[in-house]
């Protein structure tokens, strides 16, 4: 199958613009030759070298010989009266005064209108298929997003109505689970410079790693095996439809989701007015989780435009490239965008995404606190567990997409996790004595991605703590991480997982909006939800319901144990 690179955004078409042709020379009547103060003698042409025996020219390009005056004028060729002032002089002299006045006023109005015409946005560089060094700064895009505009959504009716129809109608990814699953390598094998090349494994598609469970056949079976159902898959389909309806015309999204086509019909927008990069990444993650790519799937065009917008918004740095919005913590935004780029590359193997994805990984490596090993809001700040979680997930996604991830970066990240781990869980920052369920979930998932064994006492104790606490009614951030921890720890089976999953799954299905323009979205009041808004909560809820197939179990029965390189 030939892969098509994403089309450039419409702004790229403005890059060359319309080439202005040179104005053709104006055809004007010849000026009369200079004459002495008195009349010249008859038959004498002071400016001609010799009299002409041939025919006179009819105009400037006539056939007679040329003198010092206009071409084609003979000795007796005094310009006619109508030639002296030109055609336009005759038109003006012969026109009524009211017509002349009307023409002058029209010219003034046209000039005034052109003066007031707003300047077109600066054309942006599309990084798909280009080098990162060619990227231009796109901070101005955020302002464009806030202007109410009309948007036509492409045939979004009756999408993914139920689990069975979804499996039959939607081409979820290019992977052929029978022949193209990656080699059965433990998901925690992040320390290698790059992930191994895909090779055939089992016939069920379950013993590959990473995102291979998002394919059509594997997804359907994994939903049943992990405890999903028709209602949970329908909820995911409705969430994708809502997200597609709130995509901006340029392909991006905003946490202020209720501008544009929404026209304010959905409440609870976020509080970050300039958030195109963070919001675009958050919106794309559920599509990728459901197996929708920019190359195929019912939402192919939505994902294609979203990826093109995200790549276009990258900013070249001394090391790699970054994705950050004004007012949004840099590394939160960058971590999310990096996960999207790496997952899209890994799912499609589209070579045009490799440079932006590797640039995103390189910036994460650069931004790590070299002493403590963590990440926080700005590059090289002492870390916190929450920001570290997104960076580790991005590095894992990059590793699975065969990008370069230095082992030294993982080693320092493990040192940071050591500094925030306590006997009963994980704290937010080193030295903070209070552990929380949220930070414990983030810390445990990072440990899993970086190689902790399934029988590790800290992992077992942390999983029991999360299971005992149960899902939160409003903390979607915690629910997202905790669901992944318990699913990976239990391999999606057994009493611990069944109890958690039943409550979590049914709670989200019941909390989803089912009325009007809100249909398919989620929002419940919470200090994080209130700041990030409805698009944020909808993305996290959908990804939580995709837990059955978003990532295959880390501790699969046939997983190969591989140590980090020394």
XYZ file of C-alpha atoms in Angstrom:
566
model
C 0.000 0.000 0.000
C 1.425 3.350 -0.949
C 1.261 5.815 1.892
C 0.169 9.340 1.105
C 1.822 12.116 3.025
C -0.574 14.505 4.704
C -1.613 17.378 2.544
C -0.202 20.796 3.397
C -2.468 23.198 5.214
C -4.200 25.900 3.228
C -1.795 28.447 4.699
C 1.034 26.754 2.751
C -0.640 27.771 -0.497
C -0.105 31.383 0.455
C 3.641 30.844 0.736
C 4.386 31.459 -2.918
C 1.381 33.702 -3.476
C 0.299 34.987 -6.837
C 3.320 36.031 -8.934
C 2.888 39.581 -10.176
C 3.601 39.984 -13.871
C 5.560 42.943 -15.143
C 3.204 45.658 -16.348
C 3.168 45.874 -20.124
C 4.325 49.130 -21.601
C 1.471 51.544 -22.133
C 0.625 52.278 -25.732
C 0.508 56.050 -25.982
C 0.333 58.431 -28.848
C 3.692 59.871 -29.903
C 4.706 63.280 -28.635
C 5.118 65.941 -31.343
C 8.705 66.703 -32.294
C 10.318 69.816 -30.905
C 9.893 72.806 -33.162
C 11.749 76.069 -33.408
C 10.082 79.280 -32.345
C 9.249 80.032 -35.940
C 7.922 77.718 -38.653
C 10.426 75.529 -40.483
C 10.850 76.037 -44.206
C 8.515 73.994 -46.334
C 9.823 70.532 -47.081
C 12.601 70.808 -44.526
C 12.755 68.378 -41.602
C 15.377 69.609 -39.168
C 15.443 66.319 -37.245
C 15.570 63.872 -40.151
C 18.807 62.721 -41.737
C 17.240 62.248 -45.204
C 13.788 62.635 -46.713
C 11.735 59.503 -47.122
C 10.691 58.169 -50.487
C 8.720 55.358 -48.952
C 5.254 55.322 -47.449
C 4.667 57.010 -44.114
C 3.965 54.922 -41.085
C 0.462 54.910 -39.650
C 1.693 55.329 -36.094
C 4.662 54.816 -33.887
C 5.643 51.606 -35.678
C 5.141 52.876 -39.223
C 7.306 51.851 -42.128
C 9.155 55.130 -42.854
C 12.755 55.755 -41.862
C 13.399 56.936 -38.338
C 14.662 60.369 -37.463
C 15.508 61.775 -34.076
C 11.807 62.111 -33.353
C 9.250 59.314 -32.926
C 9.662 56.310 -35.146
C 7.906 56.412 -38.498
C 7.409 60.190 -38.755
C 8.253 61.826 -42.023
C 9.044 65.495 -42.609
C 5.420 66.514 -42.961
C 4.044 64.175 -40.243
C 2.793 66.726 -37.772
C 0.764 64.868 -35.114
C -2.975 65.179 -35.527
C -4.853 67.104 -32.863
C -6.326 63.910 -31.370
C -2.771 62.550 -30.926
C -1.468 65.488 -28.958
C -3.540 64.919 -25.812
C -4.091 61.216 -26.295
C -7.292 59.196 -26.318
C -7.957 59.672 -22.605
C -7.854 63.463 -22.978
C -10.561 63.293 -25.641
C -12.653 60.962 -23.458
C -12.432 63.310 -20.487
C -13.153 66.400 -22.596
C -16.144 64.736 -24.207
C -17.613 63.271 -21.008
C -20.218 64.970 -18.845
C -18.842 66.440 -15.652
C -20.998 64.142 -13.486
C -19.441 61.058 -15.094
C -15.905 62.345 -14.456
C -16.810 63.062 -10.838
C -18.270 59.556 -10.421
C -15.104 57.920 -11.790
C -12.855 59.964 -9.496
C -14.928 59.099 -6.413
C -14.923 55.402 -7.309
C -11.134 55.425 -7.550
C -10.907 57.114 -4.152
C -13.225 54.501 -2.563
C -11.234 51.614 -4.065
C -7.954 53.053 -2.792
C -9.444 53.604 0.665
C -10.772 50.010 0.764
C -7.396 48.564 -0.183
C -5.750 50.646 2.535
C -8.104 49.199 5.169
C -7.845 45.595 3.911
C -6.431 43.434 6.774
C -3.065 41.842 6.227
C -3.213 38.136 5.471
C -1.723 35.838 8.133
C 1.902 35.044 7.575
C 2.165 31.773 5.653
C 3.455 28.951 7.780
C 5.971 26.293 6.946
C 4.605 22.770 6.757
C 7.123 20.449 8.393
C 5.659 17.339 6.791
C 8.442 16.322 4.493
C 10.710 19.267 5.423
C 13.540 19.758 7.851
C 12.843 21.127 11.303
C 15.132 24.055 10.655
C 12.598 25.409 8.162
C 9.806 25.795 10.709
C 8.382 29.223 11.380
C 6.862 30.517 14.590
C 3.101 30.131 14.613
C 2.086 31.894 17.807
C -0.351 33.987 15.756
C -2.469 30.925 15.054
C -3.992 31.020 18.514
C -5.570 34.394 17.861
C -7.063 33.164 14.625
C -8.715 30.271 16.422
C -10.767 32.533 18.647
C -12.658 34.242 15.842
C -16.144 32.744 15.381
C -16.286 31.031 12.033
C -18.586 28.671 10.272
C -17.265 25.184 9.734
C -18.624 22.329 7.715
C -17.975 18.961 9.313
C -17.523 16.138 6.865
C -20.365 13.638 7.101
C -20.329 13.013 10.815
C -23.723 11.419 11.151
C -24.179 7.917 12.518
C -20.492 7.307 13.140
C -19.521 4.208 15.100
C -23.055 3.372 16.339
C -22.082 0.184 18.174
C -19.243 -2.231 18.675
C -20.153 -4.656 15.915
C -20.775 -1.995 13.290
C -17.582 -0.230 14.290
C -15.509 -3.315 13.649
C -17.154 -3.918 10.291
C -17.283 -0.402 8.887
C -14.187 1.395 10.102
C -10.742 0.521 8.799
C -8.949 1.042 12.076
C -5.290 0.904 11.019
C -2.940 -0.428 8.409
C -1.600 -3.188 10.637
C -2.234 -6.736 9.581
C -2.340 -8.463 12.953
C -1.592 -11.845 11.396
C 1.725 -10.826 9.877
C 2.825 -7.390 10.971
C 2.715 -7.182 14.760
C 6.015 -6.026 16.265
C 8.256 -8.671 17.752
C 7.218 -9.901 21.163
C 9.373 -7.511 23.153
C 8.440 -6.381 26.628
C 6.933 -2.911 26.534
C 9.298 -1.876 29.315
C 12.301 -2.314 27.019
C 12.728 1.446 26.715
C 16.422 1.650 27.457
C 17.454 0.515 23.987
C 18.386 3.296 21.614
C 15.550 2.323 19.297
C 12.807 -0.279 19.325
C 13.251 -3.508 17.338
C 11.894 -3.770 13.829
C 8.459 -5.349 13.460
C 8.492 -9.093 12.841
C 5.722 -11.710 12.766
C 4.570 -13.188 16.066
C 1.434 -15.035 17.088
C -1.764 -15.452 15.123
C -3.962 -13.595 17.565
C -2.268 -10.206 17.422
C -1.986 -10.014 21.221
C 1.700 -10.627 21.830
C 2.985 -7.664 19.899
C 3.754 -4.479 21.749
C 2.697 -0.876 21.818
C -0.190 0.174 19.594
C -0.822 -3.039 17.651
C -4.021 -3.707 19.597
C -5.709 -0.775 17.858
C -6.164 -2.720 14.641
C -9.643 -3.831 13.652
C -9.410 -7.513 14.514
C -7.309 -7.150 17.657
C -9.404 -4.286 19.014
C -12.662 -6.169 18.800
C -11.256 -9.144 20.660
C -9.373 -7.082 23.220
C -12.528 -5.171 24.142
C -14.256 -8.425 25.000
C -11.241 -9.863 26.759
C -10.540 -6.766 28.861
C -14.104 -6.099 29.951
C -15.297 -3.464 27.519
C -18.731 -3.673 25.959
C -20.984 -2.192 23.329
C -21.839 0.774 25.541
C -18.193 1.685 26.173
C -17.316 1.467 22.467
C -20.357 3.530 21.534
C -19.218 6.148 24.056
C -15.805 6.290 22.389
C -17.440 6.705 18.978
C -19.621 9.567 20.231
C -16.596 11.255 21.780
C -14.727 11.152 18.468
C -17.730 12.656 16.716
C -17.908 15.520 19.252
C -14.190 16.199 18.903
C -14.439 16.216 15.105
C -17.291 18.712 15.256
C -15.140 21.075 17.339
C -12.085 21.053 15.087
C -11.164 24.500 13.790
C -11.089 25.176 10.039
C -7.276 25.208 10.040
C -7.178 21.687 11.503
C -6.335 22.598 15.099
C -8.363 22.624 18.305
C -8.543 25.036 21.243
C -9.315 24.535 24.921
C -11.730 27.416 24.343
C -13.760 24.883 22.418
C -17.032 26.801 22.109
C -16.017 29.263 19.404
C -16.285 28.575 15.690
C -18.978 26.124 14.636
C -19.971 25.434 18.244
C -21.240 29.017 18.598
C -21.272 28.717 22.374
C -23.628 25.750 22.499
C -21.225 23.758 24.690
C -20.387 25.200 28.071
C -17.348 24.764 30.304
C -14.528 26.011 28.071
C -11.003 26.045 29.439
C -9.278 29.116 30.788
C -6.322 29.111 28.387
C -7.154 31.365 25.404
C -3.953 30.469 23.532
C -3.863 26.698 23.638
C -3.786 25.406 20.066
C -0.841 23.060 20.532
C -2.001 21.488 23.800
C -5.609 21.193 22.670
C -4.715 19.758 19.254
C -2.585 17.084 20.891
C -5.290 16.245 23.446
C -7.931 15.986 20.727
C -5.844 13.756 18.459
C -4.904 11.202 21.137
C -8.368 9.530 21.295
C -8.471 9.242 17.488
C -5.102 7.514 17.447
C -6.163 5.331 20.372
C -9.139 4.141 18.330
C -6.871 3.258 15.409
C -7.783 6.267 13.284
C -4.775 7.587 11.353
C -4.089 10.220 8.707
C -3.860 7.436 6.141
C -7.063 5.495 6.730
C -10.172 5.259 8.859
C -13.509 7.025 8.953
C -11.856 10.072 10.539
C -8.867 10.050 8.197
C -9.390 13.634 7.036
C -9.876 14.925 10.598
C -6.646 13.299 11.760
C -4.774 14.373 8.648
C -5.688 18.026 9.128
C -4.979 17.834 12.852
C -1.522 16.329 12.378
C -0.656 18.867 9.685
C -1.653 21.693 12.043
C 0.325 20.226 14.940
C 3.485 19.716 12.887
C 3.115 23.216 11.472
C 3.056 24.686 14.981
C 6.413 23.224 15.991
C 9.099 25.731 16.900
C 12.736 24.949 16.085
C 15.089 25.055 19.051
C 18.844 24.771 19.438
C 18.137 21.131 20.197
C 15.158 19.590 18.400
C 11.832 21.378 18.231
C 9.265 22.345 20.857
C 5.508 22.620 21.088
C 4.300 25.109 23.705
C 1.480 27.622 24.085
C 1.656 30.988 25.861
C 0.390 30.574 29.417
C 0.427 26.762 29.304
C 3.346 25.036 31.101
C 5.858 24.252 28.365
C 6.611 20.626 29.136
C 2.964 19.626 29.726
C 2.114 20.860 26.243
C 5.273 19.478 24.678
C 4.856 16.042 26.224
C 1.333 15.683 24.829
C 2.358 16.818 21.342
C 5.334 14.450 21.402
C 3.123 11.457 22.218
C 0.871 12.284 19.261
C 3.725 12.668 16.790
C 5.416 9.459 17.917
C 2.207 7.411 17.950
C 1.203 8.678 14.505
C 4.646 7.763 13.182
C 4.590 4.339 14.801
C 1.118 3.511 13.507
C 1.734 4.662 9.932
C 5.502 4.602 9.412
C 5.010 7.829 7.471
C 8.552 9.064 6.871
C 7.417 12.690 6.737
C 6.609 12.486 10.462
C 10.001 11.143 11.468
C 11.882 14.455 11.621
C 9.227 16.285 13.711
C 8.829 13.291 16.039
C 12.571 12.885 16.566
C 12.849 16.641 17.097
C 10.209 16.414 19.833
C 12.089 13.564 21.527
C 15.385 15.440 21.276
C 13.870 18.440 23.039
C 12.602 16.217 25.879
C 16.114 14.818 26.279
C 17.533 18.351 26.348
C 14.884 19.666 28.766
C 15.568 17.037 31.460
C 16.943 18.297 34.758
C 20.502 17.024 34.509
C 20.927 16.790 38.270
C 17.614 15.423 39.532
C 16.530 13.582 36.369
C 12.990 14.981 36.181
C 11.030 17.482 34.125
C 8.803 20.360 35.159
C 7.098 23.352 33.571
C 10.196 24.812 31.904
C 13.238 23.045 30.445
C 15.828 21.878 32.984
C 13.819 22.839 36.064
C 13.815 20.395 38.986
C 11.083 17.903 38.172
C 7.644 16.951 39.459
C 5.979 13.565 39.073
C 3.036 14.827 37.034
C 5.106 16.380 34.241
C 7.526 13.449 34.310
C 4.638 11.094 33.503
C 3.886 12.736 30.143
C 7.581 12.813 29.179
C 8.092 9.119 29.967
C 5.012 8.211 27.929
C 6.378 10.279 25.031
C 9.791 8.621 25.268
C 8.115 5.195 25.317
C 6.059 6.082 22.238
C 9.197 7.352 20.503
C 11.063 4.158 21.360
C 8.279 2.025 19.907
C 8.391 4.165 16.744
C 12.102 3.317 16.403
C 13.323 6.799 17.309
C 16.545 7.457 19.179
C 16.069 7.570 22.981
C 19.325 7.773 24.984
C 19.706 5.237 27.760
C 21.223 7.976 29.934
C 17.939 9.885 29.854
C 16.058 6.848 31.156
C 18.667 6.270 33.835
C 18.280 9.813 35.163
C 14.473 9.508 35.024
C 14.690 6.414 37.202
C 16.794 8.381 39.665
C 14.044 10.990 39.852
C 11.407 8.324 40.516
C 13.582 6.971 43.311
C 13.532 10.449 44.882
C 9.711 10.675 44.935
C 8.917 7.074 45.911
C 7.832 6.373 49.496
C 6.788 3.175 51.216
C 3.116 3.769 50.537
C 3.241 5.499 47.142
C 4.651 8.489 45.293
C 4.813 12.199 46.125
C 4.555 15.202 43.812
C 8.100 16.536 44.237
C 11.156 15.287 46.131
C 10.935 16.161 49.799
C 7.142 16.376 49.829
C 6.051 13.887 52.485
C 2.425 13.368 51.381
C 1.695 10.646 48.863
C -1.434 10.842 46.698
C -3.372 8.370 44.592
C -2.788 10.449 41.458
C 0.992 10.680 41.844
C 1.179 7.029 42.871
C -0.592 6.071 39.645
C 1.751 8.195 37.528
C 4.844 6.886 39.295
C 3.807 3.249 38.967
C 3.030 3.539 35.258
C 6.418 5.167 34.646
C 8.102 2.330 36.522
C 6.287 -0.211 34.366
C 7.386 1.520 31.174
C 10.971 1.545 32.414
C 11.265 -2.102 33.363
C 9.995 -2.819 36.878
C 9.001 -6.462 37.213
C 5.431 -7.563 37.740
C 6.230 -9.044 41.150
C 7.974 -5.888 42.420
C 6.775 -5.262 46.024
C 6.333 -1.527 45.406
C 4.222 -2.183 42.327
C 2.065 -4.725 44.128
C 1.505 -2.418 47.104
C 0.728 0.562 44.858
C -1.745 -1.391 42.745
C -3.560 -2.566 45.866
C -3.755 1.016 47.123
C -5.306 2.233 43.868
C -7.742 -0.668 43.677
C -8.870 -0.056 47.246
C -9.445 3.665 46.585
C -11.481 2.924 43.448
C -12.234 5.322 40.586
C -12.827 8.989 41.324
C -16.157 10.557 40.447
C -14.497 13.727 39.146
C -10.683 13.390 38.897
C -10.365 12.225 35.316
C -6.589 12.649 35.369
C -6.259 10.120 38.176
C -8.755 7.761 36.550
C -6.779 7.789 33.288
C -3.469 6.839 34.902
C -4.923 4.446 37.493
C -6.871 2.503 34.855
C -3.682 1.929 32.868
C -1.760 0.823 35.972
C -4.351 -1.749 37.020
C -4.931 -2.967 33.475
C -1.208 -3.496 32.930
C -0.593 -4.991 36.384
C -3.442 -7.518 36.086
C -3.180 -7.988 32.292
C -6.843 -7.029 32.141
C -8.191 -10.000 34.060
C -8.943 -11.183 37.582
C -11.001 -9.829 40.514
C -8.914 -6.664 41.043
C -9.355 -5.548 37.451
C -12.952 -6.692 37.112
C -14.042 -4.683 40.127
C -12.221 -1.534 39.018
C -13.216 -1.833 35.378
C -16.912 -2.390 35.970
C -17.194 0.701 38.113
C -14.948 2.882 35.940
C -16.510 1.818 32.636
C -20.114 2.230 33.731
C -19.436 5.513 35.505
C -17.985 7.091 32.363
C -20.760 5.753 30.161
C -23.344 7.233 32.514
C -21.540 10.588 32.844
C -21.308 11.175 29.105
C -23.584 13.901 27.721
C -26.358 12.596 25.490
C -28.277 15.758 24.633
C -28.021 18.253 21.803
C -24.695 19.669 20.743
C -23.074 18.401 23.951
C -23.676 14.791 22.962
C -20.531 12.702 23.189
C -18.608 15.005 25.546
C -17.858 14.882 29.260
C -17.507 17.487 31.966
C -17.701 17.278 35.739
C -16.513 20.061 38.067
C -13.005 19.610 39.439
C -10.118 22.009 39.978
C -8.205 20.581 36.998
C -11.284 20.131 34.834
C -12.431 23.694 35.499
C -9.154 25.126 34.204
C -8.666 22.851 31.178
C -12.336 22.587 30.204
C -14.662 20.205 28.391
C -12.270 19.232 25.601
C -9.695 18.113 28.182
C -12.157 15.981 30.149
C -13.622 14.485 26.970
C -10.182 13.453 25.748
C -9.189 11.845 29.066
C -12.525 10.028 29.402
C -12.329 8.617 25.881
C -8.721 7.462 26.370
C -9.712 5.793 29.650
C -12.382 3.794 27.811
C -9.763 2.835 25.209
C -7.630 1.171 27.902
C -8.455 -2.307 26.582
C -6.528 -1.798 23.345
C -4.657 1.505 23.563
C -1.493 -0.284 24.724
C -1.068 -4.044 24.821
C -0.279 -5.612 28.196
C 3.286 -4.971 29.321
C 3.556 -8.312 31.129
C 2.314 -10.543 28.316
C 2.881 -14.263 28.747
C 5.325 -14.395 25.835
C 7.067 -11.102 26.545
C 10.843 -11.268 26.326
C 12.687 -9.925 29.347
C 15.409 -7.523 28.180
C 17.665 -5.577 30.514
C 18.667 -1.986 29.900
C 22.040 -1.608 28.186
C 24.882 -0.784 30.524
